[in-house]
């Protein structure tokens, strides 16, 4: 990096606030809750806080933004990224969007507690929007207070960085600070409110525009604003598509479908469950956005959802994420249909998601198994049976794939002896090995043999297969209980585990011999603990 071009102080950062410049603003500048019509955003200032303190920052994000090293360690940084001090070039705003929540149209939502500080243009000419989450109420705060608690902010901070290091498109997190304020929350909506430490995360993305950002203008029949936003989005974030026109809108939608499919394939690869796939939580860039009651699969269960609000419907459970993304894309297609001359073409484009997803999922599964390519003739069945055997007994999905990579297969036909024991290395993946009946053992053993035959046909040597598998099957993920342990400590003023997990998750595919504990199965005490596997939207 050319250090000459790095910003040596925050005051020398270059801002170019094109979103505000090019899109219609709410003329009202007072900060009170309201319906905002015919505008993409409202100007609003962060609320000042008493005593901001650094919990953690991501140096890679600071580098990406072009901050000289050391800036993040300054008190000025903490003041700026808690919202206490605005840089002269910052012009703050909250955006207007709507959305479908749990399948029903919810009307105007908007940045209720997220405040954009502006767009930085870094030394490489890249545009990055800085956004404080939890920096106080905005006109879109509805009934809520505009703040965020440390618990949910630790989760957002760590998970967005973890996802990035796993190679998954996501919004990033620059910093996490506590505010010195206490925020009252009823974590499980059961009448047990308690004060919790307040916190602010600075999120970073090229764009925070959501499906719901378009939906709100379609719902209000503000077609001219809808078009302005779409034209702006294409020119700014999809310039390779060319000058906006009805045909380009279709091409744009196709790209959103493709990016969304890619994102969901990644989620399915690592066992990530977003938890609240409402259309306001879907990024048009295909970024994982809005880390709320998300969770990581431990025992493989397609029906699992970490979100207690979704406990009845399981709308957003692991296995349904691909369909829900499709449903959400359908809502986006309805929203932009007034701008597309031949709206029936949108249906065809929407269908492209299904192909993209299927193709992406198959090649991802082939890679997870260390194969050269997915061969439907053999692999449809192989993978279907794999999903079945993973559910015979509670099987840790992360550990399973790392252990599977360790098994050596002979490159000669294996004959058909009926194994009654499983490779020892695999036993570590089962939560309660006693759950395995003899029938289960035979069935799993048979699958391993078939997989071995498939590997042999593939002609890939054990070492090569192992390397391939370990490059796509993480050893370390942000297990739900690990995040909770880090939160427990941070709430006591000890930020060490937040920082330790941040460091651990920078290298999720590597063996880290002194961190083996963090790759272990969830301990039994964590199974039913709040935060361990049950989360609410309260944050
Ligand atoms: P979420 O469930 O986080 O996607 O949020 C849904 C909507 O509620 C968005 O419009 C958020 O901005 C808003 N919201 C969530 N929590 C708060 C809060 N504490 N204060 C203000 N608005 C909030
Ligand atoms: Mg949201």
XYZ file of N, CA and C and ligand atoms in Angstrom, residues 97 101 109-113 141-142 144-147 185 280-281 290, ligand 1:
74
model
N -36.617 2.616 4.224
C -36.937 1.384 3.498
C -38.129 0.711 4.149
N -41.880 -8.644 6.782
C -41.350 -9.319 7.963
C -42.140 -10.603 8.179
N -40.027 0.732 7.415
C -39.144 0.323 8.520
C -38.028 1.364 8.600
N -37.015 1.197 7.776
C -35.954 2.224 7.714
C -34.885 2.022 8.765
N -33.817 2.821 8.648
C -32.714 2.765 9.619
C -33.205 3.364 10.935
N -33.701 2.509 11.823
C -34.250 3.004 13.078
C -33.166 3.343 14.088
N -32.040 2.684 13.930
C -30.936 2.941 14.864
C -29.592 2.888 14.159
N -37.272 5.150 13.876
C -37.116 4.299 15.070
C -38.438 3.701 15.564
N -39.551 4.160 15.011
C -40.869 3.646 15.425
C -40.973 3.621 16.949
N -39.116 1.999 19.069
C -37.893 1.574 19.768
C -36.984 2.761 20.082
N -35.884 2.482 20.803
C -35.088 3.585 21.356
C -33.909 4.024 20.499
N -33.579 3.234 19.483
C -32.469 3.640 18.618
C -31.103 3.147 19.078
N -31.072 2.446 20.218
C -29.779 2.014 20.748
C -29.585 0.502 20.564
N -33.463 -3.744 28.302
C -33.995 -4.706 27.332
C -34.659 -5.872 28.060
N -36.182 -6.622 4.341
C -35.366 -5.461 4.716
C -33.971 -5.901 5.171
N -33.783 -7.205 5.327
C -32.468 -7.700 5.741
C -31.752 -8.406 4.594
N -27.225 -7.483 8.643
C -28.097 -7.453 9.820
C -27.991 -8.728 10.644
P -34.210 -5.845 12.414
O -35.100 -6.864 13.024
O -32.946 -5.601 13.161
O -33.953 -6.084 10.967
O -34.980 -4.456 12.504
C -36.215 -4.218 11.906
C -36.533 -2.757 11.986
O -36.579 -2.323 13.335
C -35.530 -1.843 11.307
O -36.245 -0.774 10.775
C -34.650 -1.417 12.441
O -34.020 -0.197 12.186
C -35.650 -1.280 13.560
N -35.054 -1.443 14.888
C -34.601 -2.580 15.465
N -34.145 -2.339 16.701
C -34.284 -1.019 16.911
C -33.990 -0.146 17.998
N -33.455 -0.581 19.138
N -34.282 1.154 17.837
C -34.820 1.628 16.704
N -35.134 0.873 15.673
C -34.874 -0.440 15.753
